Coordinates of C-alpha atoms in Angstrom, one line a residue:
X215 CA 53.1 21.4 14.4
X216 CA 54.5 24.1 12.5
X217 CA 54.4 21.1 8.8
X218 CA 51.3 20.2 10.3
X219 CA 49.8 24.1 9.9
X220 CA 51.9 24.6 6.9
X221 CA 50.7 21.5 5.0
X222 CA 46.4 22.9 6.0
X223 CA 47.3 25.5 3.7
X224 CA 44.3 28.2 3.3
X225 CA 42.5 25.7 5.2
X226 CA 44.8 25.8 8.5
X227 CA 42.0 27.8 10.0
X228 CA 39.9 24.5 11.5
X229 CA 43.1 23.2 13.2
X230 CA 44.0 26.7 14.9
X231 CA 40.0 26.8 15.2
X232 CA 41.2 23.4 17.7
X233 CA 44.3 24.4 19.3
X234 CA 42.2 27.6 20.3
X235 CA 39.8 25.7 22.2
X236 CA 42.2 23.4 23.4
X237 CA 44.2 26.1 24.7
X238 CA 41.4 27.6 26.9
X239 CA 41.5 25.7 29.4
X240 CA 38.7 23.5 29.0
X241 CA 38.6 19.7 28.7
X242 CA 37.6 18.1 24.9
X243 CA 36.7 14.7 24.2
X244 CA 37.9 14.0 20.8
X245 CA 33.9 13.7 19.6
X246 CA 33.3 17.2 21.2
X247 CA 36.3 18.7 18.9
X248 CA 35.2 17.3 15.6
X249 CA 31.5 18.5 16.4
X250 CA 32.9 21.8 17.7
X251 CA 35.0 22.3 14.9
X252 CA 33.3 20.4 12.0
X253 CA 36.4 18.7 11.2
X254 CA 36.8 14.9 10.5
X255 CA 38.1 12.7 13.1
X256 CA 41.0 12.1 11.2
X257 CA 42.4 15.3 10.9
X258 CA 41.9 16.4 14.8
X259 CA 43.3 12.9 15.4
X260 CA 46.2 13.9 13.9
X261 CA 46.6 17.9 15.5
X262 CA 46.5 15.8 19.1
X263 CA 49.0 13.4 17.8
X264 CA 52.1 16.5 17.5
X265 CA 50.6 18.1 20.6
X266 CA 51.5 18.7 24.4
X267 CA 48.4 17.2 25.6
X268 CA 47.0 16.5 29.6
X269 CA 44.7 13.8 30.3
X270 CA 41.6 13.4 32.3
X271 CA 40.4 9.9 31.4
X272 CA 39.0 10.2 27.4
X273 CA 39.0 14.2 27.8
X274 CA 42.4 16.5 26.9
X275 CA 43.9 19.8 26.7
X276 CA 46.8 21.8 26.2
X277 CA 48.3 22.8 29.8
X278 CA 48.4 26.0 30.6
X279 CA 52.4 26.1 30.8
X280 CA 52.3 25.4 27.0
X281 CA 49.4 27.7 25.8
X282 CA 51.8 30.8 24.8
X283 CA 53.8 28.5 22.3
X284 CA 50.7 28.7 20.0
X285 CA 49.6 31.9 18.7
X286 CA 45.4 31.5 19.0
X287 CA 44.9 34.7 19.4
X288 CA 43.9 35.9 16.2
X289 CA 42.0 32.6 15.1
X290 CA 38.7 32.9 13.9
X291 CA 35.9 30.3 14.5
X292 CA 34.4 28.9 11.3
X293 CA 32.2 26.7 12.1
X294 CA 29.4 29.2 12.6
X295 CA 30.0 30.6 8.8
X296 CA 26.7 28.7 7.5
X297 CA 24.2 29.3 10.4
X298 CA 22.1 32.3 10.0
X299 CA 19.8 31.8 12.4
X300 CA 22.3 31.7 15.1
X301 CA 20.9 34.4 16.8
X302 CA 17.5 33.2 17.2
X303 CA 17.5 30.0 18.9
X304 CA 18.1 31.6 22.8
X305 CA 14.6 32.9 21.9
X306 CA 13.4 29.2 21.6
X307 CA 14.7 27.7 24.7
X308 CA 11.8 25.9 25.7
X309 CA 11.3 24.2 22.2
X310 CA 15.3 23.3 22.3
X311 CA 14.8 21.7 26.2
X312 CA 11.7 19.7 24.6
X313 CA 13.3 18.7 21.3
X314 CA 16.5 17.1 23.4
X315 CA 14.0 15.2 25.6
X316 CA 12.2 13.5 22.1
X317 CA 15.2 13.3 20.5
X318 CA 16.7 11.7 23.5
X319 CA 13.5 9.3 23.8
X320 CA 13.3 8.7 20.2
X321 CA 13.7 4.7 18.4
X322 CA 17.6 4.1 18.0
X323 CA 18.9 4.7 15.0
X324 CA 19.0 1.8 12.3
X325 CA 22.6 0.9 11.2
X326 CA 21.4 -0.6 7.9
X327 CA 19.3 3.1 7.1
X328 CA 22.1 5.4 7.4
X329 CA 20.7 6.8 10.6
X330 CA 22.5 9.3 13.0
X331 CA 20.7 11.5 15.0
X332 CA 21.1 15.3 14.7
X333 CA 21.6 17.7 17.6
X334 CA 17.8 19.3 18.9
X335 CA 20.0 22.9 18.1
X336 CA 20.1 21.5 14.4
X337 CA 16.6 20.4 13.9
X338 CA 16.1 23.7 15.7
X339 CA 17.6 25.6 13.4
X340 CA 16.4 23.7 10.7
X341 CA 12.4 25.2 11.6
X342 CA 13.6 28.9 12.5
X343 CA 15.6 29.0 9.2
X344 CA 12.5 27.5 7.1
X345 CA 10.2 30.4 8.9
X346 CA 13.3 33.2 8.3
X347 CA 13.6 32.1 4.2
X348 CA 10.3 31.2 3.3
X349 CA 6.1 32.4 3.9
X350 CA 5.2 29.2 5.9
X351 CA 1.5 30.1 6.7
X352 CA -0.4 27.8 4.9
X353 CA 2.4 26.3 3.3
X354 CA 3.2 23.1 3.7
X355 CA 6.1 20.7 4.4
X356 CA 7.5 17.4 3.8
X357 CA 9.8 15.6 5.3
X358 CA 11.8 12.8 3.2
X359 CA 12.7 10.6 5.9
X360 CA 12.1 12.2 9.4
X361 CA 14.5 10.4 11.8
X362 CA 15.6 13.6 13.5
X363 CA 12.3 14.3 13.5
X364 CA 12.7 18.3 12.1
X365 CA 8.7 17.5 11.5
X366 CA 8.3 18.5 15.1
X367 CA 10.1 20.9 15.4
X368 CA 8.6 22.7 12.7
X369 CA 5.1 21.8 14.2
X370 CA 6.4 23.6 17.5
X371 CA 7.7 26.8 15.7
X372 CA 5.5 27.2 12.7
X373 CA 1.7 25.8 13.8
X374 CA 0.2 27.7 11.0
X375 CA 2.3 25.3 8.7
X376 CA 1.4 21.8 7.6
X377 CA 4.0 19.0 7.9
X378 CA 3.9 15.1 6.3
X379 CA 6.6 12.8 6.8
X380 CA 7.3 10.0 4.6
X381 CA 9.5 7.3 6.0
X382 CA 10.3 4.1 5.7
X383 CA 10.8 3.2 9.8
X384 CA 7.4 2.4 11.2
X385 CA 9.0 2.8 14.9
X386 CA 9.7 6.8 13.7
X387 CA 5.9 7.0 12.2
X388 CA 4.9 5.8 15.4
X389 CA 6.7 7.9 17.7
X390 CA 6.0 11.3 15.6
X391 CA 2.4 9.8 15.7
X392 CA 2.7 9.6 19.8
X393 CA 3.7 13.3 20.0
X394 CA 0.4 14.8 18.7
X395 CA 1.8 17.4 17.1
X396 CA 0.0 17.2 14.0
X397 CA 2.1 15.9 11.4
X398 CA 0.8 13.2 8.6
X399 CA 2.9 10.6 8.4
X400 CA 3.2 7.9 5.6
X401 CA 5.3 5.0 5.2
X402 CA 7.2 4.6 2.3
X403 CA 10.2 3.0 1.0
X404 CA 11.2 5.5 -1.5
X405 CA 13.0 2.6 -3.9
X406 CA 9.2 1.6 -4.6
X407 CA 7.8 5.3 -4.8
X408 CA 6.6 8.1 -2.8
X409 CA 3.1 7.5 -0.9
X410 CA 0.2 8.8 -3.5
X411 CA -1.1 11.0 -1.5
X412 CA 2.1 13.2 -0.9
X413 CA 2.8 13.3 -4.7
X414 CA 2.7 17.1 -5.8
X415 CA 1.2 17.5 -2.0
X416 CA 3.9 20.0 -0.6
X417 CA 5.6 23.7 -1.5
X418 CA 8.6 22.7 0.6
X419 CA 10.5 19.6 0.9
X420 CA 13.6 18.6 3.3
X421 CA 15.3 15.5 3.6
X422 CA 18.8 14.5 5.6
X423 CA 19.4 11.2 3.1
X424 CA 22.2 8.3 3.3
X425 CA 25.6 10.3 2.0
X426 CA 25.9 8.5 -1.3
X427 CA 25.1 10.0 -4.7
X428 CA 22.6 6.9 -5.4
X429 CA 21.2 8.3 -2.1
X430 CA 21.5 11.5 -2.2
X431 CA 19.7 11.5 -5.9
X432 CA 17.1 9.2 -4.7
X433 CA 15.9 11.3 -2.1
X434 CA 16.3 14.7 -4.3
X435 CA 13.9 13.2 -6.9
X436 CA 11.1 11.9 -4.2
X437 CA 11.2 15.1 -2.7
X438 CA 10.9 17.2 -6.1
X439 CA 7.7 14.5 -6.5
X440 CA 6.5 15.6 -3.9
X441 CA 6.0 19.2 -5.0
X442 CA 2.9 20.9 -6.0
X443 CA 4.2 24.1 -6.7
X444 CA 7.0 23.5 -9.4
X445 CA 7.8 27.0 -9.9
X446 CA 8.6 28.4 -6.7
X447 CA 9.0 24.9 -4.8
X448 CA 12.2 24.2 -2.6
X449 CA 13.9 21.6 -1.9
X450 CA 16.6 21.3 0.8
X451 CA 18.9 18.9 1.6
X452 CA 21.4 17.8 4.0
X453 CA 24.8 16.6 3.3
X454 CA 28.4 16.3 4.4
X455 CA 31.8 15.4 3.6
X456 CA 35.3 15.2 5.5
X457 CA 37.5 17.9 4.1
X458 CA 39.6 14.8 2.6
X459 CA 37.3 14.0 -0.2
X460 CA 36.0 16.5 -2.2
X461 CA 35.5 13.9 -5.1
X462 CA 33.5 12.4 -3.1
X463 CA 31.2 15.7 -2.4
X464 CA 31.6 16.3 -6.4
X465 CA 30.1 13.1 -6.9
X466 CA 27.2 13.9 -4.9
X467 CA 27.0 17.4 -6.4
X468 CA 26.8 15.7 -9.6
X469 CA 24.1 13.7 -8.6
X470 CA 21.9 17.0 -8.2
X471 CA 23.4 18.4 -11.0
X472 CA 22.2 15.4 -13.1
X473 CA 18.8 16.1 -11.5
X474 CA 18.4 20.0 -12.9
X475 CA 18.2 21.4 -9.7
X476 CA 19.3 25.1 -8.9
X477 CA 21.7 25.3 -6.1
X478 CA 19.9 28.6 -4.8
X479 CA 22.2 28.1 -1.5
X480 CA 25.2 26.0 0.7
X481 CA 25.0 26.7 4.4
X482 CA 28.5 24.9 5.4
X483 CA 28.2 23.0 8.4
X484 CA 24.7 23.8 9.6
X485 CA 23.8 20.6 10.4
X486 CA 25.7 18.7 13.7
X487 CA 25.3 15.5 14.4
X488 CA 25.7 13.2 17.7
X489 CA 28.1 10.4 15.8
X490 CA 29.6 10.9 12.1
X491 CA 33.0 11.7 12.8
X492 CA 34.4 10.8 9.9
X493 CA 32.6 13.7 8.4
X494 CA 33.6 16.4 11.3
X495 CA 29.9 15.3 12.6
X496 CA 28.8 17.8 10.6
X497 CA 27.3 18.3 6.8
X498 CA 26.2 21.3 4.8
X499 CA 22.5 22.2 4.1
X500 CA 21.7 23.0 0.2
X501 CA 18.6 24.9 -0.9
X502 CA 18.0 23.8 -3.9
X503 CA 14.9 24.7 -6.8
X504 CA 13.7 23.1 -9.6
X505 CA 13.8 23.9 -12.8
X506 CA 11.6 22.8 -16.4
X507 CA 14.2 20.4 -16.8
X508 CA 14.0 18.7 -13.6
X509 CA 11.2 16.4 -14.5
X510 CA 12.6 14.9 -17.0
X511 CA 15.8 14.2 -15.3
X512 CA 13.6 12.6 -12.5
X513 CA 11.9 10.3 -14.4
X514 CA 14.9 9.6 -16.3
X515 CA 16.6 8.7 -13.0
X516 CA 13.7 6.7 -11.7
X517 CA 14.0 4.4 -14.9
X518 CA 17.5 3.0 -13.9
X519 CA 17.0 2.8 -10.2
X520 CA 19.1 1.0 -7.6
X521 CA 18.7 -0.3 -4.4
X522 CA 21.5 -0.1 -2.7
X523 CA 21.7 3.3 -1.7
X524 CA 23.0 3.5 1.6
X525 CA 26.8 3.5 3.0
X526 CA 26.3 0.3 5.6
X527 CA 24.3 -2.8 5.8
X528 CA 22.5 -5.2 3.1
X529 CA 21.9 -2.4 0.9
X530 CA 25.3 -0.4 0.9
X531 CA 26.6 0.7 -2.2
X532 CA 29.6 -1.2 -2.1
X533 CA 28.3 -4.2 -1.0
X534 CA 28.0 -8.0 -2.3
X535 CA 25.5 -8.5 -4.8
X536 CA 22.4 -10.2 -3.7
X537 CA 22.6 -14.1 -4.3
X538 CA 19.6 -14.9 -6.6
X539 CA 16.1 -16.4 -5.1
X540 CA 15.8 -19.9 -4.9
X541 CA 15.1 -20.9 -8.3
X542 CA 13.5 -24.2 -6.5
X543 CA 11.1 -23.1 -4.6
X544 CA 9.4 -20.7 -6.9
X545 CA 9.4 -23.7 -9.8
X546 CA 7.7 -25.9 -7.3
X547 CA 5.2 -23.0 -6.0
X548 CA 4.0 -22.7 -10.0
X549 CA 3.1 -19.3 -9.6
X550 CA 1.3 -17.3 -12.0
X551 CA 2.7 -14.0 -11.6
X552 CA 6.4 -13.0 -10.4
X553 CA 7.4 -10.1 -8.7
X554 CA 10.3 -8.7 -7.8
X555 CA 13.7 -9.3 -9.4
X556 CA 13.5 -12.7 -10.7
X557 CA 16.8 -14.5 -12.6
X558 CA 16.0 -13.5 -16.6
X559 CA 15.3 -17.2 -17.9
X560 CA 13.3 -18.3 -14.9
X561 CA 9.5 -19.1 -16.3
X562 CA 9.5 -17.1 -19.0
X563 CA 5.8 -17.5 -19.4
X564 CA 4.8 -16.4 -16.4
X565 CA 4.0 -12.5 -16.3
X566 CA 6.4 -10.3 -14.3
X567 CA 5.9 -6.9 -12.6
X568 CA 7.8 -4.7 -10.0
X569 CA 7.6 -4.3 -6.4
X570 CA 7.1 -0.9 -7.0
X571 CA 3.9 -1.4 -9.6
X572 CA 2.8 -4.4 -7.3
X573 CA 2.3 -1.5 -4.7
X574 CA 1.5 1.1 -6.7
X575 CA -1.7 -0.3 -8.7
X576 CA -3.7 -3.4 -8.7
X577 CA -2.7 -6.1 -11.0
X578 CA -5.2 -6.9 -13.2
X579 CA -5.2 -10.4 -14.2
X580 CA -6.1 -11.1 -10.4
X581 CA -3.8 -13.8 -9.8
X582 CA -4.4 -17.1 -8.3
X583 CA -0.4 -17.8 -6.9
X584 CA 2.1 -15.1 -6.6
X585 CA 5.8 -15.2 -5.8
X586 CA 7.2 -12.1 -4.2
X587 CA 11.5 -11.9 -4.1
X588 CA 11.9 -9.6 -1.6
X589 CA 15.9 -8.6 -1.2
X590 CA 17.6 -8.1 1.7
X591 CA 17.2 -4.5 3.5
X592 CA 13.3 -4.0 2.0
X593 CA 12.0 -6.7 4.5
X594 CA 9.8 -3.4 6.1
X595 CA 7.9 -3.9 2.6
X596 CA 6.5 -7.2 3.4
X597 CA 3.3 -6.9 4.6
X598 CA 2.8 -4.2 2.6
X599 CA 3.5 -6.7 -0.4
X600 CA 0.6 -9.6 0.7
X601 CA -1.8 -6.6 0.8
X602 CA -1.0 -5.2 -2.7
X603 CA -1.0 -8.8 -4.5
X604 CA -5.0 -9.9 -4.0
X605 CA -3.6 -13.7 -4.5
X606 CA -4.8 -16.7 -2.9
X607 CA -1.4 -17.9 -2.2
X608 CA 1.2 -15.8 -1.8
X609 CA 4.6 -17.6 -1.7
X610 CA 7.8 -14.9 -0.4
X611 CA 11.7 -15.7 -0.9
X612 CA 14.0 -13.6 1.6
X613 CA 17.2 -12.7 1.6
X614 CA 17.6 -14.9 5.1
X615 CA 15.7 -17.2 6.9
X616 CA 12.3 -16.6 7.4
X617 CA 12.7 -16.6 11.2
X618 CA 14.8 -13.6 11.3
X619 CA 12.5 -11.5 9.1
X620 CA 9.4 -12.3 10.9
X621 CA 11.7 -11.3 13.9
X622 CA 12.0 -7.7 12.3
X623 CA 8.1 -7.7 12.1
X624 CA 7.1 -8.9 15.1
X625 CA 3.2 -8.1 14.8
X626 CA 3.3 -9.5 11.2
X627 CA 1.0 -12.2 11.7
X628 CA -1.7 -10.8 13.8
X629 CA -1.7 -7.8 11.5
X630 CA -2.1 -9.8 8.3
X631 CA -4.3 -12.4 10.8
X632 CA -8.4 -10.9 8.7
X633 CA -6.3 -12.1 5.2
X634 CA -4.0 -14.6 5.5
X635 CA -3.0 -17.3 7.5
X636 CA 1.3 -17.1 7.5
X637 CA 3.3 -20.2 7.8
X638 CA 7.3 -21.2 7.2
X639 CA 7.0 -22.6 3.2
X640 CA 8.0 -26.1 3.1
X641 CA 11.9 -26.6 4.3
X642 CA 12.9 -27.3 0.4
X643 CA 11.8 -24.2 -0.4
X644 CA 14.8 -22.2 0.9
X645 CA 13.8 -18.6 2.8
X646 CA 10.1 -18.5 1.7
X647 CA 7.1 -17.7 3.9
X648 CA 3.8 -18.7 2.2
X649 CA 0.5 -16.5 3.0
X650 CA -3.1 -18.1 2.2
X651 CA -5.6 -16.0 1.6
X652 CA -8.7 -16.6 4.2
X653 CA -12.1 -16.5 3.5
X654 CA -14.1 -13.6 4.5
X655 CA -16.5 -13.0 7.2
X656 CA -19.6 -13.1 6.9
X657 CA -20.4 -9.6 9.0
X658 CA -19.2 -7.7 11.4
X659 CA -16.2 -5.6 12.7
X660 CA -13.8 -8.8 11.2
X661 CA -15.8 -8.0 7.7
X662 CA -15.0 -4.1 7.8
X663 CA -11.4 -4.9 8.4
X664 CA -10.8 -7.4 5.5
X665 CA -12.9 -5.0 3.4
X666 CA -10.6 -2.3 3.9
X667 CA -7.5 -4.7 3.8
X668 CA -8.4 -6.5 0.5
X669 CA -8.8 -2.7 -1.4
X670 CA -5.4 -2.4 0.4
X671 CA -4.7 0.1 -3.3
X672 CA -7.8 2.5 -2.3
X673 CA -8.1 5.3 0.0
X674 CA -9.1 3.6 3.6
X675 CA -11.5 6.3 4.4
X676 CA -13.8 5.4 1.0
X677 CA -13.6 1.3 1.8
X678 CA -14.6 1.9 5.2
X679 CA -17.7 4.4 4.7
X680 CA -18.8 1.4 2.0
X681 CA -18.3 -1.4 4.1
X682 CA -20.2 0.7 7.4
X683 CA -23.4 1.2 4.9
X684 CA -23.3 -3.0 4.2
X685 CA -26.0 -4.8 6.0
X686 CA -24.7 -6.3 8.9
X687 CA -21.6 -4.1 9.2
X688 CA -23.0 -2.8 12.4
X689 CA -21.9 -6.0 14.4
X690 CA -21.6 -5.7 18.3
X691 CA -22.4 -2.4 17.8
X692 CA -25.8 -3.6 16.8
X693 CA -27.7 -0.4 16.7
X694 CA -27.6 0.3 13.0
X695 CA -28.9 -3.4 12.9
X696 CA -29.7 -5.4 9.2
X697 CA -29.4 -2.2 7.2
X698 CA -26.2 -0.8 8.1
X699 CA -25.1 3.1 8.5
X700 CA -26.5 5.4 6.0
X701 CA -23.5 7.3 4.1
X702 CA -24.0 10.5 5.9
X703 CA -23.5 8.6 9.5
X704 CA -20.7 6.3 8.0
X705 CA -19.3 9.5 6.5
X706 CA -18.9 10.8 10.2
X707 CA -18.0 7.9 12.1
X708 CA -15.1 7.1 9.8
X709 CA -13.9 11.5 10.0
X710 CA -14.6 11.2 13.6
X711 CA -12.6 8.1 14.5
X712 CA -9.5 8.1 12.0
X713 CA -9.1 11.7 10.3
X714 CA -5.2 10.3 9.4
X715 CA -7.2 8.2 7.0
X716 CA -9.4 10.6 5.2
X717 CA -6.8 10.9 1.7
X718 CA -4.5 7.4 2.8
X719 CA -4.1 3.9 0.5
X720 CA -4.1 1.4 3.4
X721 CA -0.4 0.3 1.8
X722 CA 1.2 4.1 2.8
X723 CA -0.4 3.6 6.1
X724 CA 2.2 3.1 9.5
X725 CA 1.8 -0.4 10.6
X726 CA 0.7 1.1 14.1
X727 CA -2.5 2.9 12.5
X728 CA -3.1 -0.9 10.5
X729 CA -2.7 -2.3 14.0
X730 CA -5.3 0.0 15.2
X731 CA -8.0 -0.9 13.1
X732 CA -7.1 -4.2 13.5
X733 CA -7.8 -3.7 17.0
X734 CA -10.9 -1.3 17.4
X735 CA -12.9 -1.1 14.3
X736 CA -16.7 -1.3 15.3
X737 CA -19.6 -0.1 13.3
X738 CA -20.4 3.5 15.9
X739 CA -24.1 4.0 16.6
X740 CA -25.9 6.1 14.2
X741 CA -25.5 10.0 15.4

């Protein structure tokens, strides 16, 4: 014990921080020491290792004969160094009983995204800090990536403030969505770009990313986007690292460095976590600000972007490269556009574009046959992809077979069912789904749904109110009969019936709220 302590150094406090709570009496799990403590698991691991422990099943402590051979007295507890707003959450019990029901309640975490849910006292904390540094009234928020869902919380604290979430898990959309809190939420995989309509939307920004500098200066760069006031505009950002690897932190640091961005602030250990043991279940919150030079660095650092960002899964940092689509089935397709990343001598006459222009403008050639690559670990891009390509036939090579990643997109085909009709491409062709565009209806609710889904690149909101004033849009409705709505009663049916829609591109859109007007959309009688 005594090399053990001796080899800590300055930093011997965490471990008598443990054999303090150890001593008193009370039974620890190891997970409830490395939370408590925000230490790794590794290092508590080895302080029980050279201890006098008792057991009671998984749980242990020191017995009470043993307690006076450790002096604990006079240890201090660290981990509460970085929370400033300690003193204010027994004022918010209520909030903290409803945020561990959601939380509880909430989609499980994806292994592949790097999730692991943070404690309700976190994303707690996270809102009363927000509303202790900053003027939130009017102000508004975003939330790069929201799987602890801090969007509610902040909703539940701050009312007066507005919140958006931009995330890439439609379940999460969903479920903030389902709370009715009155948060705006936007899917996005932020490889392919933030949602337009939460660029330069917010004066705030916080984002818990995957604990990689690819990550970590992914997220920083989205969330700077998303900015509208550049000159007093925060950003803040979650991260952690075992007290083993400080390179590893550095490298991250670097990241932000690279990015121009102020460190205004480093709250250590603010942020717990149920899980992440290897980093003491704990990570540090930065407040961070932008500078003149940020944008630069940001567009500099969107040029040479990577997908693999994240620490497990398809798309971890250190894992295989992707095997190359089928060369095969894309020469037999004889498509007249590729998109996606395509082996460098394949078809070299045939146009090429990115699956982040695909989705963030309309091509305008208006091709006939497009072949989408879509790599493994942005399979939640897919239908998002057959919207943005206007083709007749769309043919799409996966990472895996095409079973598995309709399997991941259950509702795929009755989503896409007013545009295309989906089927398994021909067996030679590898992993490829084809889509073939349908033709459209002549009237109707079905033709006010494939209007808004083939201008799947312009704000819903303006489609719809179009397609309402078309003759024959009224449908089963029937009571604006031949002539349609005029634009005054379109105007208000579509505010009254989808008000998430109002500033939305149908491709930022959660597939629940596609689903919905899949479902419902009827010309309203005229007011």
């Amino acid at each position: 014990m005594d090399e053990l302590l001796a080899e800590a150094g300055v930093d011997g406090l965490r471990l008598r921080g443990a054999l303090a709570l150890l001593s008193g009496g009370r039974w620890w799990t190891l997970g409830d020491l490395v939370r408590e403590t925000a230490t790794s698991r590794r290092t508590i691991e080895s302080l029980l290792r050279v201890l006098p422990l008792e057991h009671s099943g998984d749980r242990v402590r020191i017995p009470s004969d043993q307690v006076n051979r450790y002096n604990v007295s006079i240890v201090t507890d660290i981990s509460g160094l970085g929370n400033p707003v300690a003193g204010m959450v027994a004022e918010h019990s209520a909030t903290l009983e409803r945020l561990e029901t959601l939380i509880a309640g909430a989609p499980r975490g994806r292994h592949a995204l790097d999730h692991v849910s943070a404690t309700a006292e976190t994303v707690l904390r996270r809102a009363l800090l927000l509303g202790r540094r900053f003027w939130l009234p009017g102000a508004r928020l975003l939330c790069v990536g929201d799987h602890d869902l801090t969007s509610l919380a902040v909703r539940m604290v701050h009312p007066e403030a507005e919140v958006a979430v931009a995330d890439v898990d439609d379940r999460i959309l969903e479920y903030i969505d389902a709370q009715d809190l009155g948060v705006r939420t936007r899917w996005t995989d932020l490889r392919l770009g933030l949602p337009p309509s939460l660029r330069g939307w917010a004066d705030l920004a916080i984002t818990d990313p995957p604990y990689t500098p690819e990550g970590i200066g992914l997220f920083a760069a989205r969330a700077a986007e998303g900015l509208r006031d550049r000159d007093r505009g925060r950003i803040l950002v979650a991260y952690g690292a075992s007290e083993r690897t400080p390179m590893l932190a550095l490298k991250v640091q670097k990241a932000l460095f690279d990015l121009n961005l102020l460190n205004e602030a480093i709250f250590p250990h603010f942020n717990r976590y149920h899980g992440a043991e290897a980093i003491g279940s704990a990570a540090d919150l930065y407040v961070l600000r932008p500078t003149t030079k940020t944008w630069p660095a940001i567009a500099a650092r969107l040029d040479r972007l990577a997908t693999a960002i994240y620490t497990q899964g398809p798309q971890a940092v250190e894992s295989a490269p992707a095997a190359p689509p089928d060369v095969a089935a894309v020469t037999a397709f004889g498509p007249d556009l590729l998109a996606g990343d395509w082996p460098r001598g394949l078809l070299p006459q045939v146009p090429r574009t990115r699956l982040a222009t695909l989705l963030a403008k309309p091509y305008a050639a208006d091709p006939e046959r497009v072949a989408i690559a879509v790599p493994a670990g942005l399979e939640a891009a897919l239908p998002r992809l057959l919207l943005a390509t206007r083709a007749r036939h769309v043919r799409v090579l996966t990472a895996g077979p095409v079973a598995d990643t309709v399997a991941d997109l259950p509702e795929l085909a009755a989503l896409l069912a007013p545009v295309y009709r989906l089927t398994a491409a021909p067996p030679e062709a590898g992993h490829a789904l084809d889509a073939v565009r349908l033709s459209p209806p002549d009237g109707g609710p079905d033709r006010v749904v494939r209007r808004i889904m083939d201008s799947a690149h312009g704000k819903v909101a303006n489609t719809w109110r179009e397609a309402l004033t078309e003759p024959g849009a009224a449908g089963s409705a029937g009571a604006a009969g031949a002539a349609g709505l005029t634009k005054r009663q379109a105007r208000a049916a579509v505010e009254e019936a989808a008000p998430w829609a109002l500033d939305a591109t149908l491709l930022e859109l959660p597939l629940h709220r596609l689903a919905w007007m899949r479902a419902r959309i009827d010309a309203p009688s005229p007011a």
